[in-house]
Short mmCIF file of N, CA and C in Angstrom, two decimals:
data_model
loop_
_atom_site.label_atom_id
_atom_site.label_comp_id
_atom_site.label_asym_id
_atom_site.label_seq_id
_atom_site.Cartn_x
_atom_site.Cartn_y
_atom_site.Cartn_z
N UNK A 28 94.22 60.59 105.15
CA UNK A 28 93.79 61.75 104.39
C UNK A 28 94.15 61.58 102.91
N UNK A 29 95.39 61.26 102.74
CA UNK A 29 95.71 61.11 101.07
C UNK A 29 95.75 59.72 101.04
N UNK A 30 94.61 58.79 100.30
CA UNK A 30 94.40 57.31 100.61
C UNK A 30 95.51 56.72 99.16
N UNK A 31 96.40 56.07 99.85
CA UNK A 31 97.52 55.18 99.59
C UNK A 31 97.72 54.34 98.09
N UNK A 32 96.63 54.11 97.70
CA UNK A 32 96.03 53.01 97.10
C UNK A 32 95.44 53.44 95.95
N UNK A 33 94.84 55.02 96.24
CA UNK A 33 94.20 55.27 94.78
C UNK A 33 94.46 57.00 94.23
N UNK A 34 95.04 57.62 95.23
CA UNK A 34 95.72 59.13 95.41
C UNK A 34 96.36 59.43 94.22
N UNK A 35 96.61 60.00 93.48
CA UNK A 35 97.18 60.13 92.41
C UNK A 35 98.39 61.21 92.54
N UNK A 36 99.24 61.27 91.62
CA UNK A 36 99.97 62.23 92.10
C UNK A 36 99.26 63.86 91.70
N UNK A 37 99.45 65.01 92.55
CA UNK A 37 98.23 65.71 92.79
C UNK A 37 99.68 66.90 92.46
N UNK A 38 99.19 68.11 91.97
CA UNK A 38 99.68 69.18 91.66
C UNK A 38 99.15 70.33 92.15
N UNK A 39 99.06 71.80 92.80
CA UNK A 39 98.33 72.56 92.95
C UNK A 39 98.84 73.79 92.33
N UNK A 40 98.24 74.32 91.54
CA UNK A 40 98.87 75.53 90.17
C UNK A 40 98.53 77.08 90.96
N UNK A 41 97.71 76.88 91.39
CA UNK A 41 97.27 78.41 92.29
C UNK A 41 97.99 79.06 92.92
N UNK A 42 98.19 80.52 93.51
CA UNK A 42 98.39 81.09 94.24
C UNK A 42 98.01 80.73 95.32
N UNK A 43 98.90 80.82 96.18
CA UNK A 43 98.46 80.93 97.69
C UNK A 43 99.09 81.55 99.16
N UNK A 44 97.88 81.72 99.88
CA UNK A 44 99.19 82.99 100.58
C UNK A 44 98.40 81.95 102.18
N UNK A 45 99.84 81.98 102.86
CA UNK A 45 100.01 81.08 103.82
C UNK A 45 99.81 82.08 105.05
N UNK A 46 98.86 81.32 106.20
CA UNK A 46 98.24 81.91 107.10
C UNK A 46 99.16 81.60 108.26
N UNK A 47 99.67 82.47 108.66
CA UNK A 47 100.72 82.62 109.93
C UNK A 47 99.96 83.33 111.04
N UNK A 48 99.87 83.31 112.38
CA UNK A 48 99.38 83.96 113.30
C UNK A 48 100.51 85.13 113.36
N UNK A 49 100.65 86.28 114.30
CA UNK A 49 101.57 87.03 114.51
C UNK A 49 102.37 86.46 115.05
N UNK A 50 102.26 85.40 115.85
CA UNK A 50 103.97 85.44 116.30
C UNK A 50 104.91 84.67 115.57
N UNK A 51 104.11 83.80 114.80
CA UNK A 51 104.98 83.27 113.89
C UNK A 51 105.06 84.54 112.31
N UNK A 52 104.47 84.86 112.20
CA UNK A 52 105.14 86.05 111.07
C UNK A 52 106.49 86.85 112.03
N UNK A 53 106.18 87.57 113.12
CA UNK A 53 107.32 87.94 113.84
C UNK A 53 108.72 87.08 113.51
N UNK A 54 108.32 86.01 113.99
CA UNK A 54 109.35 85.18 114.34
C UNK A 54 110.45 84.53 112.26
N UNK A 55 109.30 84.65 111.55
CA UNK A 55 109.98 84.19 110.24
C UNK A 55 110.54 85.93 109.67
N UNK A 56 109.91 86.79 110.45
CA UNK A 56 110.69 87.98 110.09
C UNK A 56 112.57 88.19 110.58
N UNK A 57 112.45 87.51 111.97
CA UNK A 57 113.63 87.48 112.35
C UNK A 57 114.86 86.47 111.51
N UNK A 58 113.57 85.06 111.32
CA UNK A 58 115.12 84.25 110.51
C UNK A 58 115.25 84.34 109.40
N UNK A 59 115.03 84.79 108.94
CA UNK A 59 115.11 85.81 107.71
C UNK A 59 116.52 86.17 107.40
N UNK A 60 117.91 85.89 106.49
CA UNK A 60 118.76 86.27 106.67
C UNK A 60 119.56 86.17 105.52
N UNK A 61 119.00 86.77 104.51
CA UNK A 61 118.95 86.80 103.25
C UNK A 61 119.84 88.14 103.12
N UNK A 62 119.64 89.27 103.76
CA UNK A 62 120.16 90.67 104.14
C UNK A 62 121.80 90.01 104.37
N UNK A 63 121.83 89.34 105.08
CA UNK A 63 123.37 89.06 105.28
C UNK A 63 124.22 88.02 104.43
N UNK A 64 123.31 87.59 103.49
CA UNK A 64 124.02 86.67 102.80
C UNK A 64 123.35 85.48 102.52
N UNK A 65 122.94 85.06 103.49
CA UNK A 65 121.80 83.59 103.59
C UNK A 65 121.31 83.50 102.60
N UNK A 66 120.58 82.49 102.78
CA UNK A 66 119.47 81.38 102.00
C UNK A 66 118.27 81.45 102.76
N UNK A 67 118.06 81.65 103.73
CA UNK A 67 116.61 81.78 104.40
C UNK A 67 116.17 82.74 104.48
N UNK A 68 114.89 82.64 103.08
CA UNK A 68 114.49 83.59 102.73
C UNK A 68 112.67 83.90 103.52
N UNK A 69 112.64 83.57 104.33
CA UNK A 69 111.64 83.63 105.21
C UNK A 69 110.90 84.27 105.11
N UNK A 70 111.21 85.80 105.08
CA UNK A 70 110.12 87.12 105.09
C UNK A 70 109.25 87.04 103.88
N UNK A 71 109.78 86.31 102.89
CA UNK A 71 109.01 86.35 101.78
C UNK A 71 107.88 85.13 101.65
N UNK A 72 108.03 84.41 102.83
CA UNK A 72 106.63 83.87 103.03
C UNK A 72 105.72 83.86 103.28
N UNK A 73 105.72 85.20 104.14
CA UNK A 73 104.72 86.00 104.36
C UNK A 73 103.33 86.57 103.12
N UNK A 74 104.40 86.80 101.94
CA UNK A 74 103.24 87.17 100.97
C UNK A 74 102.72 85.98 100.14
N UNK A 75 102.01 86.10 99.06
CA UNK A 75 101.20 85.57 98.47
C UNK A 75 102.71 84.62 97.48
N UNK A 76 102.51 83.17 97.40
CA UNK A 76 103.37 81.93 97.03
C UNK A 76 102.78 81.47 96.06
N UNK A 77 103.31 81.32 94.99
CA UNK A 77 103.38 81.07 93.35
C UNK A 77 102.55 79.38 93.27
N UNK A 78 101.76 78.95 92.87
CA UNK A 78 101.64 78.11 93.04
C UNK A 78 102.73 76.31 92.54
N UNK A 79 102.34 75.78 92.24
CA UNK A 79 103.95 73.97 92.36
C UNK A 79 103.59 73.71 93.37
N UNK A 80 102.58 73.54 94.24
CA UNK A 80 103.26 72.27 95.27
C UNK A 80 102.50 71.42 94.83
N UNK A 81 103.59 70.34 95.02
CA UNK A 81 102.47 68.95 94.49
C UNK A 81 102.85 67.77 95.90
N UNK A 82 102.23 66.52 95.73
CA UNK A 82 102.02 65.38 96.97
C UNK A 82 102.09 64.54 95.82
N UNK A 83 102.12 62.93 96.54
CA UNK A 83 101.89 61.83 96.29
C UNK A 83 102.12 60.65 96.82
N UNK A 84 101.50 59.35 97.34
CA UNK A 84 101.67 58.55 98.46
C UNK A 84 103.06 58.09 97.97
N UNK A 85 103.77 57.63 98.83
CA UNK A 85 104.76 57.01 99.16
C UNK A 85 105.03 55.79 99.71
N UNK A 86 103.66 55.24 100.17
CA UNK A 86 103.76 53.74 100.78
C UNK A 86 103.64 53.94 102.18
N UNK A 87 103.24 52.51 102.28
CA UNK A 87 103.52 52.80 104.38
C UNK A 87 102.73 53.76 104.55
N UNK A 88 102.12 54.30 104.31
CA UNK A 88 101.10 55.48 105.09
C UNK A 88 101.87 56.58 104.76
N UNK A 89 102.54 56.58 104.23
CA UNK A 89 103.70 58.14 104.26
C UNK A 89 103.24 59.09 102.95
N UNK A 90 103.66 60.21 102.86
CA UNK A 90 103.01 61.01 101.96
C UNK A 90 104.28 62.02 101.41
N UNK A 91 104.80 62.07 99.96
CA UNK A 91 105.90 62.94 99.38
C UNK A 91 105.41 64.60 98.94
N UNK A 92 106.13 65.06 100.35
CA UNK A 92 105.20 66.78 99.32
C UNK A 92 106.71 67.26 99.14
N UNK A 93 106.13 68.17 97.85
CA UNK A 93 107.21 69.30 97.36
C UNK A 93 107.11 70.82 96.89
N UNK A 94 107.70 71.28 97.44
CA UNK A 94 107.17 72.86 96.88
C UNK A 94 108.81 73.32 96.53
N UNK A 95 108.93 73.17 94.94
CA UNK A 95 110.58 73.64 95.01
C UNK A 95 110.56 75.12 94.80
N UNK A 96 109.40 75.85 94.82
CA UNK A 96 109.83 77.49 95.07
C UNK A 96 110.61 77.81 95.96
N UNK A 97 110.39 77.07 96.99
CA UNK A 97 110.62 77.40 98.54
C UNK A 97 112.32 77.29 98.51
N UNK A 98 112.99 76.49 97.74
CA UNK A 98 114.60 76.45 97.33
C UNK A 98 115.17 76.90 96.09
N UNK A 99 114.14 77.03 95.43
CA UNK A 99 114.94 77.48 94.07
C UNK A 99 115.57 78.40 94.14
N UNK A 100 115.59 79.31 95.26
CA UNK A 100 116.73 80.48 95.26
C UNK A 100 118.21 80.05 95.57
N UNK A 101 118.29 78.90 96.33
CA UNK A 101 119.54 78.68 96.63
C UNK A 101 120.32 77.67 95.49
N UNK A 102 121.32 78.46 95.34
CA UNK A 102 122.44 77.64 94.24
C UNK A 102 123.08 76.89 94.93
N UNK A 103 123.50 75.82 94.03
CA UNK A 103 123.98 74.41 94.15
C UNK A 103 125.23 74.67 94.11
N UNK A 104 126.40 74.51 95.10
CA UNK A 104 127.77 73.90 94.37
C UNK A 104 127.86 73.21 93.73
N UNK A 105 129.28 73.14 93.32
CA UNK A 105 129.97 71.68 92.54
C UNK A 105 129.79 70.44 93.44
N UNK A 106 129.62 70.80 94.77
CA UNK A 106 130.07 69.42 96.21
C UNK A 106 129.10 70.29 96.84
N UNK A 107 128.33 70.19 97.02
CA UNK A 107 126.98 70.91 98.00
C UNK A 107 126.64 70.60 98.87
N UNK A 108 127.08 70.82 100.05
CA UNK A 108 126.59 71.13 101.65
C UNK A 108 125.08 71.34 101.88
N UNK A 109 124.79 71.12 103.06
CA UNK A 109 123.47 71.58 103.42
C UNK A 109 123.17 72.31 104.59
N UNK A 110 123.71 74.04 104.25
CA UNK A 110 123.55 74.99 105.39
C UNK A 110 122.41 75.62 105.85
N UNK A 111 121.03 74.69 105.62
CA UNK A 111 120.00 75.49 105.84
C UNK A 111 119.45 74.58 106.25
N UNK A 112 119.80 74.55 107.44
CA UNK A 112 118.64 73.82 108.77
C UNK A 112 117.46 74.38 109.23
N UNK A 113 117.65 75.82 109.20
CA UNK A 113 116.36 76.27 109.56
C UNK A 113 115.45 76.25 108.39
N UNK A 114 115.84 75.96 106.96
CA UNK A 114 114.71 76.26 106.04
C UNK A 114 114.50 74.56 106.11
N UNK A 115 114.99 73.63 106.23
CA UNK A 115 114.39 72.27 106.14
C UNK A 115 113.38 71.97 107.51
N UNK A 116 114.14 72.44 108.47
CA UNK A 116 113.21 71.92 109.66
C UNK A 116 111.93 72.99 109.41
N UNK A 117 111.29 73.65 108.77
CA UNK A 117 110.26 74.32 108.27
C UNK A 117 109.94 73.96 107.11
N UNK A 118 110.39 73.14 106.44
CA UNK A 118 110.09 72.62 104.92
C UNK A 118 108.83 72.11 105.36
N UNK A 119 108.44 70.96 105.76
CA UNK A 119 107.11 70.10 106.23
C UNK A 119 105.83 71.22 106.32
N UNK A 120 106.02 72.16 106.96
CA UNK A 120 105.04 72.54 107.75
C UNK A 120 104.75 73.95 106.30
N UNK A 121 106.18 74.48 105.78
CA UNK A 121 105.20 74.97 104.67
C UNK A 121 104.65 74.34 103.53
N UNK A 122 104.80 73.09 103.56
CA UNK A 122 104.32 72.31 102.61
C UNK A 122 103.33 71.89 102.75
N UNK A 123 102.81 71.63 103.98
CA UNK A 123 101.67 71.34 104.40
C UNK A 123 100.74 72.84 104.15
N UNK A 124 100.98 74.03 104.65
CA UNK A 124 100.53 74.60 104.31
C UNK A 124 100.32 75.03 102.81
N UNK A 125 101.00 74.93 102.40
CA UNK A 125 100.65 75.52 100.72
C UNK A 125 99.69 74.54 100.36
N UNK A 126 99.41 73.24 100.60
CA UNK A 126 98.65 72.16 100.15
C UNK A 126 97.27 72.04 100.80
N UNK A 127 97.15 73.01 101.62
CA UNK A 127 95.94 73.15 102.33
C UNK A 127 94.85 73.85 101.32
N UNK A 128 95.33 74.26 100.61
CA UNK A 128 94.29 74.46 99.36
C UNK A 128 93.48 73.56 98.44
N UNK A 129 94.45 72.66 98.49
CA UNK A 129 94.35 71.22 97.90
C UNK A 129 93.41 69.93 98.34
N UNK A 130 94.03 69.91 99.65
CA UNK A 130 93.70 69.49 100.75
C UNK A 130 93.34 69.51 102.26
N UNK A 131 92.15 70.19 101.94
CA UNK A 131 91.57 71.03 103.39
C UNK A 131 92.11 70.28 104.72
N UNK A 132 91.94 69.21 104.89
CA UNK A 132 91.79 68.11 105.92
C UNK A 132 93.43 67.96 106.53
N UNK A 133 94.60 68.45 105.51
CA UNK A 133 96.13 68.46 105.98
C UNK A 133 95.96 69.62 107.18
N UNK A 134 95.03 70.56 106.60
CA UNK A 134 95.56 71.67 107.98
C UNK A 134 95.77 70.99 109.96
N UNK A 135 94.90 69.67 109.59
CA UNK A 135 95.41 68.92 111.31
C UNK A 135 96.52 68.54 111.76
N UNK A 136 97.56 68.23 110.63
CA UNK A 136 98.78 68.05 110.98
C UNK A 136 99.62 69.49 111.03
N UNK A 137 99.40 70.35 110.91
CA UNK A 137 100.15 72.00 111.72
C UNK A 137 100.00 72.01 113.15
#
């Protein structure tokens, strides 16, 4: 889909609001835990997402996406841990989605 060889590095500036079925809106309503202190700010993915995500090949068939909205809320220590497993193991898949604007043809890997 993003060909290796001539892909450029790609930016998407738009708004975009990410299509969840109900049970996954349910379900990002629950891990959601920002109310208690957290970093997983979930519920707010629900609405309409600022546009920054950008891609670019990586070699090997592999593909680099980034959407740093999706972390910029969380502050860095001095020595910084990484307590947000649930927002990384969902990193991919909203990245893929936000880029589906970009790139119609990513929506097969969801």
């Amino acid at each position: 889909i993003i060909p290796q060889d001539v892909a450029p590095f790609m930016v998407w500036r738009d708004r975009v609001t990410l299509d969840w079925d109900e049970e996954t809106r349910e379900g990002l309503l629950e891990l959601d835990d920002t109310a208690e202190g957290g970093v997983v700010n979930s519920a707010s993915w629900l609405g309409t997402q600022p546009g920054g995500q950008h891609l670019r090949p990586a070699g090997n068939g592999r593909v680099l996406l980034l959407w740093e909205h999706l972390h910029r809320h969380i502050e860095l220590a001095e020595d910084p841990s990484m307590p947000v497993e649930q927002l990384l193991d969902m990193y991919p898949q909203l990245c893929l989605s936000g880029l589906r604007a970009l790139v119609p043809a990513l929506g097969r890997y969801e």
